[in-house]
Short mmCIF file of C-alpha atoms in Angstrom, two decimals:
data_model
loop_
_atom_site.label_atom_id
_atom_site.label_comp_id
_atom_site.label_asym_id
_atom_site.label_seq_id
_atom_site.Cartn_x
_atom_site.Cartn_y
_atom_site.Cartn_z
CA MET A 1 223.06 215.36 -34.57
CA GLN A 2 222.45 215.57 -38.45
CA LEU A 3 222.50 212.36 -40.21
CA LYS A 4 224.74 212.11 -43.44
CA PHE A 5 223.16 209.70 -45.90
CA LYS A 6 224.96 208.06 -48.64
CA LYS A 7 224.06 209.66 -51.98
CA SER A 8 222.49 206.15 -53.08
CA TYR A 9 220.08 206.43 -50.08
CA LYS A 10 219.52 209.92 -50.77
CA PHE A 11 218.90 209.07 -54.47
CA ALA A 12 216.36 205.87 -53.09
CA LEU A 13 214.31 208.22 -50.81
CA LYS A 14 213.60 210.99 -53.24
CA SER A 15 212.88 208.40 -55.89
CA SER A 16 210.26 206.49 -53.70
CA LEU A 17 208.77 209.42 -52.55
CA TYR A 18 208.03 210.19 -56.40
CA VAL A 19 206.78 207.28 -56.88
CA THR A 20 204.88 207.19 -53.99
CA LEU A 21 203.15 210.46 -54.70
CA PHE A 22 202.40 209.31 -58.15
CA PHE A 23 200.65 206.34 -56.60
CA LEU A 24 198.57 208.64 -54.25
CA ALA A 25 197.47 210.83 -56.96
CA THR A 26 196.58 208.07 -58.99
CA ILE A 27 194.55 206.77 -56.22
CA PHE A 28 192.85 210.35 -55.57
CA LEU A 29 191.94 210.37 -58.99
CA TYR A 30 190.44 207.10 -58.85
CA HIS A 31 188.63 207.95 -55.24
CA TYR A 32 187.29 211.21 -56.67
CA PHE A 33 186.08 210.05 -60.29
CA VAL A 34 185.28 206.52 -59.55
CA GLN A 35 184.78 204.75 -56.06
CA GLN A 36 184.72 206.30 -52.51
CA LEU A 37 187.95 204.84 -50.65
CA ASN A 38 188.84 204.61 -47.18
CA LEU A 39 191.46 207.44 -46.45
CA LEU A 40 193.17 205.84 -43.63
CA ILE A 41 193.49 202.49 -45.63
CA VAL A 42 194.96 204.55 -48.42
CA PHE A 43 197.29 206.45 -46.32
CA ALA A 44 198.67 203.22 -44.58
CA PHE A 45 198.87 201.23 -47.90
CA SER A 46 201.10 204.31 -49.52
CA LEU A 47 203.38 204.08 -46.13
CA VAL A 48 203.77 200.47 -46.97
CA PHE A 49 204.26 201.30 -50.61
CA TYR A 50 206.89 204.07 -49.83
CA ALA A 51 208.84 201.69 -47.67
CA ALA A 52 208.76 198.83 -50.29
CA THR A 53 209.74 201.07 -53.23
CA PHE A 54 212.43 202.57 -51.29
CA PHE A 55 214.17 199.36 -50.21
CA LEU A 56 213.63 197.80 -53.74
CA ILE A 57 215.28 200.91 -55.50
CA GLN A 58 218.00 201.11 -52.81
CA PHE A 59 219.09 197.38 -53.56
CA ARG A 60 219.03 197.81 -57.24
CA VAL A 61 220.72 200.96 -57.26
CA GLU A 62 223.51 199.68 -54.88
CA HIS A 63 223.83 196.43 -56.85
CA PHE A 64 224.05 198.62 -60.18
CA ILE A 65 226.70 201.13 -58.80
CA TYR A 66 228.39 198.11 -56.92
CA LYS A 67 229.37 196.11 -60.01
CA ARG A 68 230.50 199.35 -62.05
CA VAL A 69 232.66 200.68 -59.12
CA LYS A 70 234.15 197.01 -58.52
CA LYS A 71 234.95 196.98 -62.20
CA ILE A 72 237.09 200.29 -61.74
CA TYR A 73 238.57 199.09 -58.62
CA ASP A 74 239.54 195.90 -60.36
CA ASP A 75 241.20 197.85 -63.20
CA VAL A 76 243.03 200.28 -60.92
CA SER A 77 244.41 197.10 -58.82
CA LEU A 78 246.07 195.91 -62.04
CA LEU A 79 248.13 198.91 -62.24
CA GLU A 80 248.92 199.38 -58.17
CA THR A 81 248.42 196.13 -56.64
CA THR A 82 249.14 197.23 -53.10
CA SER A 83 246.89 200.12 -52.52
CA TYR A 84 243.51 198.59 -53.66
CA VAL A 85 243.29 195.07 -53.40
CA ASN A 86 242.54 194.73 -49.81
CA GLN A 87 240.58 197.84 -49.60
CA PRO A 88 236.85 197.47 -49.19
CA VAL A 89 234.61 198.93 -52.29
CA THR A 90 232.75 201.78 -51.58
CA THR A 91 229.75 202.93 -53.50
CA ASP A 92 230.11 206.74 -52.21
CA MET A 93 230.88 208.40 -55.69
CA ALA A 94 232.84 211.27 -53.59
CA THR A 95 235.10 208.92 -51.91
CA LEU A 96 235.81 206.74 -55.23
CA THR A 97 236.52 210.18 -56.94
CA LYS A 98 238.78 211.21 -54.40
CA GLU A 99 240.58 207.86 -54.32
CA VAL A 100 241.12 208.01 -58.03
CA LYS A 101 242.39 211.55 -58.31
CA LYS A 102 245.04 210.70 -55.58
CA PHE A 103 245.95 207.40 -57.26
CA ALA A 104 246.32 209.70 -60.97
CA ARG A 105 248.42 212.40 -58.79
CA ASP A 106 250.73 209.34 -57.50
CA LYS A 107 250.99 207.78 -60.90
CA LYS A 108 252.04 210.98 -62.63
CA LEU A 109 254.45 211.92 -60.15
CA GLU A 110 255.89 208.04 -60.43
CA ILE A 111 256.08 208.42 -64.29
CA GLU A 112 257.79 211.85 -64.02
CA THR A 113 260.54 210.53 -61.60
CA LEU A 114 261.09 207.66 -63.98
CA LYS A 115 261.68 209.88 -66.93
CA ILE A 116 264.01 211.64 -65.05
CA ARG A 117 265.89 208.42 -63.81
CA GLU A 118 265.72 207.13 -67.64
CA GLU A 119 267.48 210.46 -68.69
CA TYR A 120 270.25 210.35 -65.94
CA ARG A 121 270.74 206.47 -66.87
CA LYS A 122 271.06 207.33 -70.67
CA GLU A 123 273.26 210.18 -69.78
CA PHE A 124 275.42 207.94 -67.25
CA LEU A 125 275.93 205.34 -69.86
CA GLY A 126 277.08 207.67 -72.56
CA ASN A 127 279.37 209.29 -69.97
CA VAL A 128 280.67 205.89 -69.03
CA SER A 129 281.19 204.87 -72.65
CA HIS A 130 283.46 208.06 -73.25
CA GLU A 131 285.49 207.72 -70.42
CA LEU A 132 286.54 204.21 -71.01
CA LYS A 133 286.36 204.55 -74.76
CA THR A 134 289.23 207.39 -74.77
CA PRO A 135 292.03 205.21 -73.23
CA LEU A 136 290.95 201.64 -74.57
CA PHE A 137 291.21 203.19 -78.10
CA THR A 138 294.41 205.21 -77.20
CA ILE A 139 296.01 201.73 -75.75
CA GLN A 140 294.82 199.85 -78.90
CA GLY A 141 296.39 202.39 -81.31
CA TYR A 142 299.78 202.19 -79.79
CA LEU A 143 299.63 198.44 -79.58
CA LEU A 144 298.30 198.14 -83.22
CA THR A 145 301.04 200.51 -84.37
CA LEU A 146 303.85 198.00 -82.73
CA LEU A 147 302.46 194.88 -83.93
CA ASP A 148 302.45 196.60 -87.51
CA GLY A 149 306.24 196.90 -87.46
CA ALA A 150 307.21 199.91 -85.06
CA MET A 151 308.23 197.26 -82.44
CA GLU A 152 311.54 196.70 -84.07
CA ASP A 153 312.76 200.18 -83.33
CA LYS A 154 313.61 200.13 -79.74
CA ASN A 155 312.92 203.83 -78.95
CA ILE A 156 309.53 203.64 -80.81
CA ARG A 157 308.71 200.42 -78.80
CA LYS A 158 309.83 201.87 -75.43
CA LYS A 159 307.99 205.10 -76.16
CA TYR A 160 304.64 203.46 -77.22
CA LEU A 161 304.53 200.97 -74.30
CA GLU A 162 304.93 203.72 -71.85
CA ARG A 163 302.12 205.45 -73.47
CA ALA A 164 300.18 202.52 -73.67
CA GLU A 165 300.89 202.02 -69.82
CA LYS A 166 299.46 205.27 -68.98
CA GLY A 167 296.11 204.54 -70.70
CA VAL A 168 296.09 201.28 -68.74
CA GLU A 169 296.57 203.50 -65.39
CA ARG A 170 293.80 205.97 -66.65
CA LEU A 171 291.52 202.93 -67.04
CA ILE A 172 292.27 201.30 -63.67
CA TYR A 173 291.92 204.87 -62.15
CA ILE A 174 288.31 205.37 -63.59
CA VAL A 175 287.60 201.57 -62.46
CA LYS A 176 288.71 202.03 -59.06
CA ASP A 177 286.58 205.24 -58.73
CA LEU A 178 283.79 203.40 -60.16
CA ASP A 179 283.88 200.23 -57.77
CA MET A 180 284.44 203.16 -54.80
CA ILE A 181 281.37 205.31 -55.86
CA THR A 182 279.20 202.40 -56.02
CA LYS A 183 280.24 201.21 -52.65
CA LEU A 184 279.88 204.46 -51.22
CA GLU A 185 276.17 204.90 -52.83
CA VAL A 186 275.05 201.48 -51.43
CA GLY A 187 276.32 202.55 -48.02
CA GLU A 188 279.43 200.39 -47.64
CA ILE A 189 281.50 203.58 -46.62
CA ASN A 190 283.18 201.53 -43.42
CA LEU A 191 284.45 204.78 -41.81
CA ASP A 192 287.91 204.47 -39.71
CA VAL A 193 287.11 207.39 -37.34
CA THR A 194 290.30 209.03 -35.51
CA ARG A 195 291.51 212.27 -34.31
CA PHE A 196 293.60 214.17 -36.57
CA ASP A 197 295.22 217.47 -37.46
CA ILE A 198 293.13 218.90 -40.50
CA VAL A 199 295.86 221.45 -41.29
CA GLU A 200 298.35 218.75 -41.55
CA VAL A 201 296.04 217.00 -43.82
CA VAL A 202 295.81 219.99 -46.13
CA GLN A 203 299.70 220.70 -46.15
CA ASN A 204 300.08 216.98 -47.32
CA VAL A 205 297.98 217.55 -50.22
CA PHE A 206 299.75 220.91 -51.00
CA ASP A 207 303.16 219.18 -51.08
CA LEU A 208 301.63 216.63 -53.45
CA PHE A 209 300.36 218.74 -56.10
CA GLU A 210 302.68 221.24 -55.73
CA MET A 211 304.17 220.60 -58.85
CA LYS A 212 300.76 220.33 -60.88
CA ALA A 213 299.80 223.50 -59.52
CA ALA A 214 303.44 225.25 -60.65
CA ASN A 215 302.53 223.72 -64.47
CA LYS A 216 299.95 226.39 -64.53
CA ASN A 217 301.56 228.82 -62.14
CA ILE A 218 299.01 228.59 -59.55
CA THR A 219 299.63 228.86 -55.77
CA LEU A 220 298.63 226.71 -53.01
CA THR A 221 298.38 228.70 -49.67
CA PHE A 222 296.52 228.92 -46.62
CA ASP A 223 294.36 231.88 -46.06
CA ASN A 224 296.10 232.63 -42.72
CA LYS A 225 299.29 231.10 -40.62
CA TYR A 226 297.99 228.20 -38.84
CA VAL A 227 300.53 227.58 -35.71
CA LYS A 228 298.42 225.71 -33.73
CA PRO A 229 296.91 222.26 -35.11
CA ILE A 230 293.15 222.02 -35.33
CA TRP A 231 292.03 218.52 -34.56
CA VAL A 232 288.97 216.94 -35.92
CA MET A 233 287.27 213.52 -35.36
CA ALA A 234 286.71 211.79 -39.26
CA ASP A 235 288.11 209.11 -41.19
CA GLN A 236 291.59 210.68 -42.09
CA GLU A 237 292.43 208.81 -45.51
CA LYS A 238 288.86 209.77 -46.65
CA ILE A 239 289.06 213.31 -45.58
CA GLN A 240 292.16 213.31 -47.39
CA GLN A 241 290.76 212.09 -50.65
CA VAL A 242 288.13 214.79 -50.15
CA VAL A 243 290.67 217.91 -49.81
CA THR A 244 292.76 216.19 -52.68
CA ASN A 245 289.73 215.86 -55.25
CA LEU A 246 288.78 219.59 -54.43
CA VAL A 247 292.59 220.70 -54.73
CA VAL A 248 292.85 219.03 -57.93
CA ASN A 249 289.53 220.42 -59.37
CA SER A 250 290.48 224.08 -58.22
CA ILE A 251 293.92 223.54 -60.21
CA LYS A 252 292.30 221.77 -63.29
CA TYR A 253 289.64 224.51 -63.71
CA GLY A 254 291.95 227.52 -62.29
CA LYS A 255 293.35 229.97 -64.44
CA LYS A 256 297.09 230.36 -65.24
CA GLY A 257 298.71 232.62 -62.57
CA GLY A 258 295.99 232.00 -60.11
CA THR A 259 295.45 230.68 -56.50
CA THR A 260 293.96 227.99 -54.64
CA GLU A 261 293.48 229.09 -50.84
CA VAL A 262 292.08 226.79 -48.18
CA GLY A 263 290.76 228.35 -44.67
CA ILE A 264 289.76 226.41 -41.70
CA GLU A 265 287.54 228.32 -39.45
CA ASP A 266 284.87 227.42 -36.52
CA LEU A 267 281.55 227.29 -37.77
CA THR A 268 279.97 226.26 -34.19
CA LYS A 269 281.14 225.25 -30.96
CA ASN A 270 281.90 221.39 -32.18
CA LYS A 271 282.22 222.13 -35.90
CA VAL A 272 284.71 223.37 -38.27
CA ILE A 273 284.39 224.30 -41.85
CA VAL A 274 286.95 223.77 -44.44
CA ARG A 275 286.78 226.11 -47.14
CA ILE A 276 288.86 225.53 -50.91
CA THR A 277 288.49 228.89 -52.90
CA ASP A 278 290.09 229.56 -56.20
CA ASN A 279 290.07 232.35 -58.55
CA GLY A 280 289.18 230.29 -61.79
CA GLU A 281 286.57 230.34 -64.22
CA GLY A 282 283.80 230.16 -62.01
CA ILE A 283 280.61 227.77 -62.50
CA GLU A 284 277.14 229.12 -64.21
CA LYS A 285 274.24 228.93 -61.83
CA GLN A 286 272.33 226.21 -63.58
CA ASN A 287 275.48 223.73 -63.77
CA ILE A 288 275.68 224.03 -59.70
CA SER A 289 272.97 221.70 -58.93
CA ARG A 290 274.50 219.05 -60.61
CA LEU A 291 277.85 219.05 -60.06
CA PHE A 292 277.92 216.39 -57.57
CA GLU A 293 276.32 213.78 -60.37
CA ARG A 294 278.84 211.01 -61.60
CA PHE A 295 280.46 212.01 -64.70
CA TYR A 296 278.93 215.51 -64.76
CA ARG A 297 281.16 218.18 -66.34
CA VAL A 298 280.50 221.83 -66.65
CA ASP A 299 283.23 222.07 -69.29
CA LYS A 300 282.49 219.09 -71.61
CA SER A 301 285.52 219.16 -73.76
CA GLY A 302 288.49 221.01 -71.58
CA ALA A 303 287.65 218.82 -68.60
CA ARG A 304 288.29 215.75 -70.57
CA SER A 305 291.59 216.96 -72.04
CA GLU A 306 292.77 217.34 -68.21
CA GLY A 307 292.16 213.96 -67.30
CA GLY A 308 290.38 212.45 -64.19
CA SER A 309 287.37 210.17 -63.94
CA GLY A 310 284.77 212.44 -63.75
CA LEU A 311 283.83 211.05 -60.47
CA GLY A 312 285.85 213.02 -58.00
CA LEU A 313 282.97 215.50 -56.51
CA ALA A 314 280.35 212.79 -56.68
CA ILE A 315 283.03 210.62 -54.15
CA VAL A 316 283.46 213.96 -52.26
CA LYS A 317 279.54 214.13 -51.69
CA HIS A 318 279.27 210.70 -50.58
CA ILE A 319 282.42 210.71 -48.20
CA ILE A 320 281.14 213.89 -46.50
CA GLU A 321 277.57 212.48 -46.22
CA GLY A 322 278.79 209.49 -44.95
CA HIS A 323 280.37 211.41 -42.00
CA ASP A 324 276.87 213.08 -41.36
CA GLU A 325 278.30 216.21 -42.35
CA LYS A 326 277.48 219.04 -45.21
CA ILE A 327 278.98 220.39 -48.10
CA TYR A 328 278.56 223.92 -49.73
CA VAL A 329 279.25 225.22 -53.35
CA GLU A 330 279.66 229.09 -54.10
CA SER A 331 280.74 230.40 -57.59
CA GLN A 332 280.52 233.23 -59.75
CA ILE A 333 281.32 233.28 -63.29
CA GLY A 334 284.78 235.11 -63.98
CA VAL A 335 285.65 235.47 -60.19
CA GLY A 336 285.61 231.94 -58.95
CA SER A 337 284.51 229.27 -56.94
CA GLU A 338 284.51 228.04 -53.24
CA PHE A 339 283.57 224.52 -52.07
CA SER A 340 283.33 224.14 -48.35
CA PHE A 341 282.55 221.27 -45.77
CA THR A 342 282.10 220.80 -42.08
CA LEU A 343 283.97 218.51 -39.81
CA GLU A 344 283.45 217.76 -35.94
CA LYS A 345 286.20 219.54 -33.97
CA THR A 346 287.67 217.83 -31.02
CA LYS A 347 290.21 219.05 -28.28
#
């Protein structure tokens, strides 16, 4: 079996050999020019000299390298306390180089992740402040107007108080959604799983938003006539919220005179897929990956004029993932969008 020596051993062996050869050359020159010596004694002494030189060089090199490598480990351990503190210090430079490269790669990935999170944090705080600022300033404006003397006019007083109330409702709506998304993100979803008819849930949502859709002349419809119930196992209240958010979004971003169509079909033996399709503006490809982020809006200006908390799709994502199900998005500019999600089917 071939022995593998540490690089410091190889260095000591070679250095000892060179020193010993130099010593032998000196002895032979002395033997040739000055005095006859016993070659056997010279050879034996050379072996002893070689061994002593090897151990001396090896000890010094190991000590020299160890001190410097130990300093590198100590410096690195200040940055990464869990990776290097309890590890033995190696004087093998190949191993050290490998560990330092791995450390550098991990730190680079960590820094890039932190940069992404920092950008997301800044954007999130900006969005939160914008969402809260709009209704707050609206409420403040109406109340200040009333305090400045408009309160004496009963008609103006009633109208402005009603508008201020709508602003308060908007704030409550945003805060409730923020509270819900926070609970969902930390895993506090508390599902009440029951057996229910998904067709009935969709029809209930259609009935709730029929007038909202009529204002934009958008038709809410099924892709087929579902005569029989389609039974699923899930939290009925939360799935109704999912359908509500997706239908409201399709109305919000749909074009006038368009349609919002819901289809329910078997995906596998024990799964159904619910599809909500519209023929609205569509979503650009680069925006699709960010649709489920909190407060992310594709149309920064138009979306806010339509209202909403900007948390609808983020809530949808967390509810569906809380059921261990999947949600999908397909969209094409000028054609429309389709959001679909799976549910567990039951008899």
